[in-house]
C-alpha positions as YAML, in Angstrom:
chain: A
units: angstrom
residues:
- id: 1
  name: MET
  ca: [39.60, 151.11, 25.53]
- id: 2
  name: ALA
  ca: [36.66, 148.90, 24.57]
- id: 3
  name: PHE
  ca: [37.99, 146.04, 26.68]
- id: 4
  name: ILE
  ca: [38.30, 148.28, 29.72]
- id: 5
  name: ILE
  ca: [34.63, 149.11, 29.21]
- id: 6
  name: ALA
  ca: [33.90, 145.37, 28.97]
- id: 7
  name: TYR
  ca: [35.51, 144.77, 32.37]
- id: 8
  name: ILE
  ca: [33.62, 147.74, 33.82]
- id: 9
  name: ILE
  ca: [30.41, 146.10, 32.56]
- id: 10
  name: VAL
  ca: [31.43, 142.84, 34.28]
- id: 11
  name: PHE
  ca: [32.09, 144.79, 37.50]
- id: 12
  name: LEU
  ca: [28.71, 146.54, 37.34]
- id: 13
  name: ALA
  ca: [26.86, 143.32, 36.49]
- id: 14
  name: ALA
  ca: [28.44, 141.49, 39.42]
- id: 15
  name: ALA
  ca: [27.65, 144.45, 41.68]
- id: 16
  name: THR
  ca: [23.98, 144.37, 40.68]
- id: 17
  name: PRO
  ca: [21.78, 142.51, 43.18]
- id: 18
  name: PHE
  ca: [20.60, 139.10, 41.92]
- id: 19
  name: ILE
  ca: [23.18, 139.08, 39.11]
- id: 20
  name: GLU
  ca: [25.90, 137.15, 40.85]
- id: 21
  name: VAL
  ca: [29.44, 136.10, 39.97]
- id: 22
  name: VAL
  ca: [27.98, 132.68, 39.16]
- id: 23
  name: PHE
  ca: [26.37, 134.35, 36.12]
- id: 24
  name: THR
  ca: [28.83, 137.11, 35.20]
- id: 25
  name: ILE
  ca: [31.97, 134.95, 35.09]
- id: 26
  name: PRO
  ca: [30.72, 132.46, 32.46]
- id: 27
  name: VAL
  ca: [29.18, 135.26, 30.39]
- id: 28
  name: GLY
  ca: [32.41, 137.26, 30.55]
- id: 29
  name: ALA
  ca: [34.40, 134.17, 29.56]
- id: 30
  name: LEU
  ca: [32.07, 133.49, 26.63]
- id: 31
  name: ALA
  ca: [32.46, 137.12, 25.65]
- id: 32
  name: GLY
  ca: [36.14, 136.41, 25.09]
- id: 33
  name: LEU
  ca: [37.49, 138.14, 28.19]
- id: 34
  name: ASN
  ca: [40.27, 136.68, 30.31]
- id: 35
  name: VAL
  ca: [38.65, 134.28, 32.80]
- id: 36
  name: PHE
  ca: [41.09, 135.17, 35.58]
- id: 37
  name: LEU
  ca: [40.46, 138.91, 35.18]
- id: 38
  name: VAL
  ca: [36.71, 138.40, 34.85]
- id: 39
  name: THR
  ca: [36.77, 136.42, 38.10]
- id: 40
  name: LEU
  ca: [38.75, 139.12, 39.94]
- id: 41
  name: VAL
  ca: [36.61, 141.97, 38.60]
- id: 42
  name: GLY
  ca: [33.39, 140.06, 39.26]
- id: 43
  name: VAL
  ca: [34.40, 139.28, 42.84]
- id: 44
  name: ALA
  ca: [35.35, 142.92, 43.41]
- id: 45
  name: GLY
  ca: [31.95, 144.12, 42.17]
- id: 46
  name: ASN
  ca: [29.99, 141.60, 44.20]
- id: 47
  name: VAL
  ca: [32.05, 142.00, 47.38]
- id: 48
  name: ILE
  ca: [31.88, 145.80, 47.39]
- id: 49
  name: THR
  ca: [28.09, 145.85, 47.14]
- id: 50
  name: VAL
  ca: [27.68, 143.04, 49.68]
- id: 51
  name: ILE
  ca: [29.78, 145.05, 52.15]
- id: 52
  name: LEU
  ca: [27.61, 148.11, 51.42]
- id: 53
  name: VAL
  ca: [24.45, 146.08, 52.01]
- id: 54
  name: ILE
  ca: [25.85, 144.77, 55.30]
- id: 55
  name: ALA
  ca: [26.73, 148.29, 56.41]
- id: 56
  name: LEU
  ca: [23.30, 149.63, 55.45]
- id: 57
  name: ALA
  ca: [21.26, 146.50, 56.29]
- id: 58
  name: ASP
  ca: [19.13, 148.07, 59.00]
- id: 59
  name: ARG
  ca: [18.14, 151.02, 56.81]
- id: 60
  name: ILE
  ca: [17.45, 148.82, 53.78]
- id: 61
  name: ARG
  ca: [15.19, 146.43, 55.75]
- id: 62
  name: GLU
  ca: [13.24, 149.37, 57.20]
- id: 63
  name: TRP
  ca: [12.81, 150.86, 53.71]
- id: 64
  name: GLN
  ca: [11.61, 147.48, 52.37]
- id: 65
  name: ARG
  ca: [9.15, 147.05, 55.24]
- id: 66
  name: LYS
  ca: [7.63, 150.51, 54.70]
- id: 67
  name: ARG
  ca: [7.44, 149.95, 50.96]
- id: 68
  name: ARG
  ca: [5.61, 146.63, 51.40]
- id: 69
  name: GLU
  ca: [3.18, 148.22, 53.87]
- id: 70
  name: LYS
  ca: [2.34, 150.98, 51.41]
- id: 71
  name: LYS
  ca: [1.74, 148.47, 48.62]
- id: 72
  name: GLY
  ca: [-0.15, 146.15, 50.96]
- id: 73
  name: LYS
  ca: [2.09, 143.22, 50.07]
- id: 74
  name: GLY
  ca: [3.54, 140.54, 52.27]
- id: 75
  name: SER
  ca: [6.76, 138.63, 51.80]
- id: 76
  name: ASN
  ca: [7.79, 137.70, 48.25]
- id: 77
  name: LYS
  ca: [8.91, 134.29, 46.93]
- id: 78
  name: LYS
  ca: [12.64, 135.03, 47.14]
- id: 79
  name: ASN
  ca: [12.32, 136.13, 50.77]
- id: 80
  name: ALA
  ca: [10.32, 133.00, 51.58]
- id: 81
  name: ARG
  ca: [12.90, 130.79, 49.85]
- id: 82
  name: ALA
  ca: [15.78, 132.51, 51.66]
- id: 83
  name: GLU
  ca: [14.00, 132.22, 55.02]
- id: 84
  name: LYS
  ca: [13.37, 128.52, 54.40]
- id: 85
  name: ILE
  ca: [17.08, 127.97, 53.66]
- id: 86
  name: MET
  ca: [18.05, 129.95, 56.79]
- id: 87
  name: ASN
  ca: [15.67, 127.97, 59.01]
- id: 88
  name: ARG
  ca: [16.81, 124.64, 57.63]
- id: 89
  name: TYR
  ca: [20.57, 125.14, 57.23]
- id: 90
  name: GLY
  ca: [21.40, 128.20, 59.33]
- id: 91
  name: LEU
  ca: [23.75, 131.00, 58.37]
- id: 92
  name: PRO
  ca: [26.36, 128.75, 56.71]
- id: 93
  name: GLY
  ca: [23.69, 127.18, 54.49]
- id: 94
  name: LEU
  ca: [22.16, 130.52, 53.57]
- id: 95
  name: ALA
  ca: [25.58, 132.00, 52.81]
- id: 96
  name: ILE
  ca: [26.66, 129.06, 50.66]
- id: 97
  name: LEU
  ca: [23.35, 128.55, 48.83]
- id: 98
  name: GLY
  ca: [22.37, 132.23, 48.74]
- id: 99
  name: PRO
  ca: [24.42, 133.36, 45.73]
- id: 100
  name: VAL
  ca: [22.88, 130.61, 43.60]
- id: 101
  name: PHE
  ca: [19.27, 130.52, 44.79]
- id: 102
  name: VAL
  ca: [18.33, 133.97, 46.14]
- id: 103
  name: GLY
  ca: [21.32, 136.24, 45.60]
- id: 104
  name: SER
  ca: [24.02, 137.19, 48.07]
- id: 105
  name: HIS
  ca: [22.49, 140.61, 48.75]
- id: 106
  name: LEU
  ca: [19.13, 139.18, 49.82]
- id: 107
  name: ALA
  ca: [20.88, 136.46, 51.81]
- id: 108
  name: VAL
  ca: [22.75, 139.17, 53.73]
- id: 109
  name: LEU
  ca: [19.59, 141.14, 54.47]
- id: 110
  name: LEU
  ca: [17.68, 138.09, 55.61]
- id: 111
  name: ALA
  ca: [20.50, 136.73, 57.76]
- id: 112
  name: ILE
  ca: [20.90, 140.06, 59.54]
- id: 113
  name: SER
  ca: [17.15, 140.55, 59.95]
- id: 114
  name: LEU
  ca: [16.89, 137.07, 61.51]
- id: 115
  name: GLY
  ca: [19.45, 138.01, 64.14]
- id: 116
  name: SER
  ca: [22.83, 136.89, 62.79]
- id: 117
  name: SER
  ca: [25.76, 139.13, 63.68]
- id: 118
  name: LYS
  ca: [27.14, 141.35, 60.94]
- id: 119
  name: LYS
  ca: [30.65, 139.95, 61.50]
- id: 120
  name: LEU
  ca: [29.52, 136.37, 60.96]
- id: 121
  name: VAL
  ca: [27.37, 137.33, 57.98]
- id: 122
  name: THR
  ca: [30.30, 139.20, 56.45]
- id: 123
  name: ALA
  ca: [32.68, 136.28, 56.90]
- id: 124
  name: TRP
  ca: [30.29, 133.61, 55.63]
- id: 125
  name: VAL
  ca: [28.85, 135.52, 52.68]
- id: 126
  name: LEU
  ca: [32.16, 136.92, 51.45]
- id: 127
  name: GLY
  ca: [33.72, 133.47, 51.77]
- id: 128
  name: SER
  ca: [30.83, 132.03, 49.82]
- id: 129
  name: VAL
  ca: [31.02, 134.66, 47.06]
- id: 130
  name: ILE
  ca: [34.77, 134.12, 46.69]
- id: 131
  name: GLY
  ca: [34.33, 130.34, 46.75]
- id: 132
  name: TRP
  ca: [31.59, 130.39, 44.12]
- id: 133
  name: ALA
  ca: [33.72, 132.73, 41.99]
- id: 134
  name: ILE
  ca: [36.69, 130.36, 42.12]
- id: 135
  name: VAL
  ca: [34.54, 127.35, 41.26]
- id: 136
  name: THR
  ca: [32.75, 129.21, 38.46]
- id: 137
  name: GLY
  ca: [36.02, 130.61, 37.09]
- id: 138
  name: VAL
  ca: [37.69, 127.18, 37.01]
- id: 139
  name: VAL
  ca: [34.62, 125.53, 35.45]
- id: 140
  name: SER
  ca: [34.34, 128.34, 32.87]
- id: 141
  name: TYR
  ca: [38.01, 128.03, 31.97]
- id: 142
  name: PHE
  ca: [37.86, 124.28, 31.46]
- id: 143
  name: ALA
  ca: [34.46, 124.44, 29.72]
- id: 144
  name: LEU
  ca: [35.87, 126.89, 27.17]
- id: 145
  name: ASP
  ca: [38.84, 124.59, 26.68]
- id: 146
  name: LEU
  ca: [36.65, 121.49, 26.40]
- id: 147
  name: LEU
  ca: [34.38, 123.18, 23.87]
- id: 148
  name: ASP
  ca: [37.47, 124.44, 22.02]
- id: 149
  name: LEU
  ca: [36.44, 128.07, 22.40]
- id: 150
  name: THR
  ca: [39.77, 129.29, 23.81]
- id: 151
  name: ASN
  ca: [41.04, 130.51, 20.44]
- id: 152
  name: ASN
  ca: [37.68, 131.99, 19.57]
- id: 153
  name: GLY
  ca: [37.47, 135.68, 20.37]
- id: 154
  name: GLY
  ca: [33.98, 135.35, 21.81]
- id: 155
  name: PHE
  ca: [30.90, 137.36, 21.01]
- id: 156
  name: LEU
  ca: [32.39, 140.58, 22.37]
- id: 157
  name: TYR
  ca: [35.25, 140.45, 19.88]
- id: 158
  name: ASP
  ca: [32.76, 139.89, 17.06]
- id: 159
  name: LEU
  ca: [30.70, 142.89, 18.17]
- id: 160
  name: LEU
  ca: [33.74, 145.11, 18.48]
- id: 161
  name: GLU
  ca: [34.99, 144.11, 15.03]
- id: 162
  name: ARG
  ca: [31.59, 144.67, 13.50]
- id: 163
  name: TYR
  ca: [31.09, 148.16, 14.95]
- id: 164
  name: SER
  ca: [34.63, 149.52, 14.80]
...
């Protein structure tokens, strides 16, 4: 049961904006979870919330605009960084670099607010999230093997043994 909870935590972490599969997969692998399952669960969490953000993009941007007006704030650093990437590299660049530098959720919002079609944003960002997950999963798998941590239960196993 505890390991099901661990995978639920991976799902929720990957679904959380700015905590991307690039972070959750290595942490899940170090925790002693199966890298393949962590990759699948992480992708599922990230993809579901990205699709939700795409579907609700117009409402979210309006809410953000009103919130900034009330606080009297302008654009923040992440928005500026994402806009710079979008202006320089276009939608493909923002989609590919977004999960690492600004988060896939913010990349989606910015791409849509700058006029990209939701279909193109969906295709590029989901492709990018899945691509980054595959790369991160493979690197995590081989890094654990290289560091000889494959037989080690990971910190999650230690915690579960200590508190059970």
